[in-house]
GROMACS .gro file of C-alpha atoms in nm:
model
  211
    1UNK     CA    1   4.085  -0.713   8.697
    2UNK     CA    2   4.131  -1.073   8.514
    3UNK     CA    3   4.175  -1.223   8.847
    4UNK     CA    4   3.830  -1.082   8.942
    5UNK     CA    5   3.714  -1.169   8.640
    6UNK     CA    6   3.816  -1.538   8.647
    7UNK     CA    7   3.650  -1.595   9.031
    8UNK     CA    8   3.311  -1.419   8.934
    9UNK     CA    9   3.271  -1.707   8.677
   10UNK     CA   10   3.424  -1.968   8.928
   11UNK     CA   11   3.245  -1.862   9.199
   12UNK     CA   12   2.875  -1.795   9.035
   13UNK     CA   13   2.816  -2.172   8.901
   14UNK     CA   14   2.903  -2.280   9.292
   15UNK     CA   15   2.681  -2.038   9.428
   16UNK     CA   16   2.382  -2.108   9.227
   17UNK     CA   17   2.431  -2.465   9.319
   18UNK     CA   18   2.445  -2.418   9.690
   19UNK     CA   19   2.155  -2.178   9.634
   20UNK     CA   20   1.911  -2.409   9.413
   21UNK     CA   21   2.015  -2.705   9.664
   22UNK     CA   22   1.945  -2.550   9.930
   23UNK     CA   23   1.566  -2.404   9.867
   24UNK     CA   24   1.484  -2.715   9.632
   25UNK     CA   25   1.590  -2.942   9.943
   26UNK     CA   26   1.345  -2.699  10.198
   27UNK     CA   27   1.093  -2.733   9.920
   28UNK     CA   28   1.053  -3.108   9.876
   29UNK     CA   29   1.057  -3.174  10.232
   30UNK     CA   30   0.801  -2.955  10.329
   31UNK     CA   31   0.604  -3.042  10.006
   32UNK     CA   32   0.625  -3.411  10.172
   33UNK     CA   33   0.512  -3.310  10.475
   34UNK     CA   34   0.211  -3.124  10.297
   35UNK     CA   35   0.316  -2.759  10.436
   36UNK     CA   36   0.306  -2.596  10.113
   37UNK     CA   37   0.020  -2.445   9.886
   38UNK     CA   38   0.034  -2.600   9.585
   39UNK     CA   39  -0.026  -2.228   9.411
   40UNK     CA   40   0.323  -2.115   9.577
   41UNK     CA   41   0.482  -2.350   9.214
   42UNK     CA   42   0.857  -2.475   9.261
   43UNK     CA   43   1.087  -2.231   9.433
   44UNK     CA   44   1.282  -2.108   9.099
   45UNK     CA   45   1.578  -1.936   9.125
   46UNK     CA   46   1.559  -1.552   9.042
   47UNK     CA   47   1.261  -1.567   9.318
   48UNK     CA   48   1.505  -1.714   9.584
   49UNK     CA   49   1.806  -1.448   9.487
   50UNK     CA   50   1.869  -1.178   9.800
   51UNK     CA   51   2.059  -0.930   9.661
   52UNK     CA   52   2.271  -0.857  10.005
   53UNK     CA   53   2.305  -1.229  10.048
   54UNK     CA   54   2.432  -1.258   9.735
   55UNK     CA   55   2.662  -1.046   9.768
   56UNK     CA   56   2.756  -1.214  10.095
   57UNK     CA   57   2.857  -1.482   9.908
   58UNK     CA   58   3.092  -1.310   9.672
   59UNK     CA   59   3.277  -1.116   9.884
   60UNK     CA   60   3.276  -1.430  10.186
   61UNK     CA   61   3.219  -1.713  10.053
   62UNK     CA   62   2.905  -1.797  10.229
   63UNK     CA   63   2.514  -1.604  10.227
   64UNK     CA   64   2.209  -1.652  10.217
   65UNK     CA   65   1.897  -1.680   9.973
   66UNK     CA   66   1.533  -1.553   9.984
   67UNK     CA   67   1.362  -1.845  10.196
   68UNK     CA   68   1.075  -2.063  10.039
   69UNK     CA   69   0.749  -2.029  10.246
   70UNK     CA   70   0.699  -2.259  10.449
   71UNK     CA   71   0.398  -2.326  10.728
   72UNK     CA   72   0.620  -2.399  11.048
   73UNK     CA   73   0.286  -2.350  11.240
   74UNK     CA   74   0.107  -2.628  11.040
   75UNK     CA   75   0.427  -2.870  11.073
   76UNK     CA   76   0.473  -2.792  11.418
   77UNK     CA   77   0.123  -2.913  11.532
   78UNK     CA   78   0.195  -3.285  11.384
   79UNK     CA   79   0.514  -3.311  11.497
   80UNK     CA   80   0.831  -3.110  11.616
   81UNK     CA   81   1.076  -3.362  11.411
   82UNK     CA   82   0.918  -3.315  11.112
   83UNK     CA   83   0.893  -2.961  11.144
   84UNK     CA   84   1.293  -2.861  11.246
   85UNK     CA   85   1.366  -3.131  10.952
   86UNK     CA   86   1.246  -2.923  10.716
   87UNK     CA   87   1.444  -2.590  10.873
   88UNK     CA   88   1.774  -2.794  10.855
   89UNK     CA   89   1.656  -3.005  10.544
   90UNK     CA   90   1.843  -2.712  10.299
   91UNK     CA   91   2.190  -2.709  10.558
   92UNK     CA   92   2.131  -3.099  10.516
   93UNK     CA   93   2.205  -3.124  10.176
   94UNK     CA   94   2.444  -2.800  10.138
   95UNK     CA   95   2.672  -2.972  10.388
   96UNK     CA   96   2.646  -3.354  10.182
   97UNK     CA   97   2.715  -3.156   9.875
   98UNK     CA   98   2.979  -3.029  10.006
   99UNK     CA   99   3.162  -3.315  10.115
  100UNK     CA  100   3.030  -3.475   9.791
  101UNK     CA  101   3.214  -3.195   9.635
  102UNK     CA  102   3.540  -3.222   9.821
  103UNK     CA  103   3.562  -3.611   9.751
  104UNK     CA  104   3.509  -3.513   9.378
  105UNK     CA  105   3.792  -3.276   9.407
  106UNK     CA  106   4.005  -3.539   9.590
  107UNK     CA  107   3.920  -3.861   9.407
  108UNK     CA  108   3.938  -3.730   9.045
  109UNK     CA  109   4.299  -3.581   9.071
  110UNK     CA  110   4.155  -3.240   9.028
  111UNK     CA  111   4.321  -3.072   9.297
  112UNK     CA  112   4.628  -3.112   9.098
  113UNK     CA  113   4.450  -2.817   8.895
  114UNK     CA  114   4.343  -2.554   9.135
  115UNK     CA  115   4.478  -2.220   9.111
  116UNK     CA  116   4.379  -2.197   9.482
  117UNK     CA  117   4.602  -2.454   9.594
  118UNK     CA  118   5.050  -2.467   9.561
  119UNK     CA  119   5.234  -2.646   9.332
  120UNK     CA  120   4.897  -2.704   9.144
  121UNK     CA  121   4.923  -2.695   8.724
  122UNK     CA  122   4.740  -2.448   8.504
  123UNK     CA  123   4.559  -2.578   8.218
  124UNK     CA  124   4.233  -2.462   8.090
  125UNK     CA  125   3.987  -2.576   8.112
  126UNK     CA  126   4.070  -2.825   8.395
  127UNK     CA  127   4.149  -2.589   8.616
  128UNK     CA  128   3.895  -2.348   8.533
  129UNK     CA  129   3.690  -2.708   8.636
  130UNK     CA  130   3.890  -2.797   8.935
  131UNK     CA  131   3.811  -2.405   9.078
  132UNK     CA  132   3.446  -2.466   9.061
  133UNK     CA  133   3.427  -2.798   9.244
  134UNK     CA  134   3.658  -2.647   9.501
  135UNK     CA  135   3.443  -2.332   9.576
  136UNK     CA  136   3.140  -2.587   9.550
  137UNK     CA  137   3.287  -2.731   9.827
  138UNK     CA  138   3.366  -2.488  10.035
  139UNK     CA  139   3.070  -2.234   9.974
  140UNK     CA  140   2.830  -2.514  10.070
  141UNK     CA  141   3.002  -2.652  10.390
  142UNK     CA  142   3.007  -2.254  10.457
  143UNK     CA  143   2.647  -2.219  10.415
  144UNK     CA  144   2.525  -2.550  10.603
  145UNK     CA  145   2.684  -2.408  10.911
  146UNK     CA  146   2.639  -2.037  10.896
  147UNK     CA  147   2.244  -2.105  10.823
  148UNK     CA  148   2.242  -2.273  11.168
  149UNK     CA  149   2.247  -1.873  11.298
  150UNK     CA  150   1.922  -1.811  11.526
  151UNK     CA  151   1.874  -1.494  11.282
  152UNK     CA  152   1.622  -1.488  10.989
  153UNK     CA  153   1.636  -1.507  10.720
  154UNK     CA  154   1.868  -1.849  10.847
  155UNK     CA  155   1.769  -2.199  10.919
  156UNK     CA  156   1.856  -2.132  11.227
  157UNK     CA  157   1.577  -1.894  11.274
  158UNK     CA  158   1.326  -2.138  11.192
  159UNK     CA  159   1.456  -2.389  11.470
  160UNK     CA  160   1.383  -2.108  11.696
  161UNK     CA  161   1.020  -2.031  11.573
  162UNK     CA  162   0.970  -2.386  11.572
  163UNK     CA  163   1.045  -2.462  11.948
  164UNK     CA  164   0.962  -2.170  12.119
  165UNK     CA  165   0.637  -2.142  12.312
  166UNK     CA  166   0.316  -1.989  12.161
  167UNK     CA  167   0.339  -1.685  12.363
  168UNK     CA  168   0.661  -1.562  12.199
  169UNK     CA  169   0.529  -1.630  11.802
  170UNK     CA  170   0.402  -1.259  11.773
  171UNK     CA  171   0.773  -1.151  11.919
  172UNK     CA  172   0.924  -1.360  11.671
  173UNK     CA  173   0.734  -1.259  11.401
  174UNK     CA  174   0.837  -0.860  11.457
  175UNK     CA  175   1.204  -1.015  11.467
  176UNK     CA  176   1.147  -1.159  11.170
  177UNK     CA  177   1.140  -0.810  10.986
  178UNK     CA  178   1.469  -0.748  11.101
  179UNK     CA  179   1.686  -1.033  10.992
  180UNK     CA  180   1.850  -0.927  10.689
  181UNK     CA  181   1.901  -0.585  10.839
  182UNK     CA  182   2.035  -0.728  11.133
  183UNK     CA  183   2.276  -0.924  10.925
  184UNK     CA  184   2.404  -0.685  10.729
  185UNK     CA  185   2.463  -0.478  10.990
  186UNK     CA  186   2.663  -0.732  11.194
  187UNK     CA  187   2.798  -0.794  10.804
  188UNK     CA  188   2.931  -0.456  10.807
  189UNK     CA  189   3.018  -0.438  11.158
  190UNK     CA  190   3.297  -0.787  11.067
  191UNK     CA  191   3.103  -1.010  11.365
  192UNK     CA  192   2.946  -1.264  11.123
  193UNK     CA  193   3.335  -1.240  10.937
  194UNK     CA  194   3.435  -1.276  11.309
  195UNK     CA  195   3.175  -1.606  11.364
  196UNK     CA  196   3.276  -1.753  11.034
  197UNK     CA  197   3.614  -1.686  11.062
  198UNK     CA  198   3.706  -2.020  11.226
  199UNK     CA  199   3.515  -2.212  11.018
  200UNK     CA  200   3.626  -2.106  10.658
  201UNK     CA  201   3.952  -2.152  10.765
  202UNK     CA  202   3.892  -2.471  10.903
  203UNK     CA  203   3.709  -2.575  10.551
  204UNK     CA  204   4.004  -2.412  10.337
  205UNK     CA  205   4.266  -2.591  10.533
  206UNK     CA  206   4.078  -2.893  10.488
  207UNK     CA  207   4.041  -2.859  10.150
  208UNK     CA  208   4.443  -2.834  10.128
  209UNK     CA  209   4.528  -3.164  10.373
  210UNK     CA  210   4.290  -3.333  10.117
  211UNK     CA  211   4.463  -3.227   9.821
   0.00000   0.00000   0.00000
């Protein structure tokens, strides 16, 4: 119970970093790009909470959050770059905080600290400290890549809608509805586990040859 305990509070301040990152980094772009109402205000972040994709995130260390509206149609007409820059723009900065993260956890002698990682020293609050830069790390290089999935709510998703042909918008738009069931289905089912799988452990084991 103390051990559950002691990664909820490790593990909430890195998730509400990767979260406000990632829709405050979707946000300015497309605010730069003018595809934003002005009445839609900042993107918050009780507003961008999903519930299921928060939960995601506690149980595997990646999720998602409730997507900032965005007009794809109006970027897409001035410019395809412009508009799939703005899908990645939130995976953009997850993934540079993440490394960000990782060279904080590197350079500062932290590592030395984590309860995550062997021969490490326990002394609070450093390695209460050292936890949350290391689940920083590896929550937002888990989200930058899983948000690359061609299912909504994910970045991925909006790649799709961006570059696919006016005839199939309606289509996509029906999908759309679908997303988060669809991933919590395949949640439940252990096939986005099963797609991630490679990749955490690829983060986690990079996390340790760092250390």
């Amino acid at each position: 119970m103390l051990e559950m305990m002691r990664n909820f509070f490790c593990l909430s301040p890195a998730i509400a970093a990767t979260i406000l990152s990632h829709e405050y980094a979707r946000f300015i772009t497309a605010k730069k790009f003018e595809a934003i109402k002005p009445e839609w205000g900042a993107p918050g972040f009780i507003r961008r909470i999903d519930p299921v994709g928060l939960l995601m995130y506690y149980f595997f260390k990646f999720g998602w959050s409730r997507p900032f509206p965005v007009n794809y149609w109006k970027l897409r007409r001035v410019g395809y770059f412009r508009a799939i820059l703005t899908s990645i723009s939130g995976s953009i900065v997850n993934f540079s905080l993440g490394l960000v993260a990782g060279l904080l956890f590197y350079l500062s002698g932290l590592y030395q600290y984590s309860t995550f990682l062997p021969d490490s020293v326990s002394l609070f609050p450093a390695s209460y400290i050292a936890d949350v830069v290391y689940w920083t790390m590896v929550i937002n290089l888990n989200t930058a890549l899983f948000n690359l999935i061609p299912i909504p709510p994910l970045d991925g998703a909006n790649i799709v809608t961006v570059l696919v042909p006016e005839s199939q918008v309606n289509w996509l738009v029906k999908y759309e509805l679908y997303g988060i069931l669809t991933l919590l289905v395949l949640s439940l089912m252990g096939i986005i586990q099963l797609i991630m799988w490679p990749i955490t452990q690829f983060i986690q084991l990079l996390a340790r040859l760092i250390a």
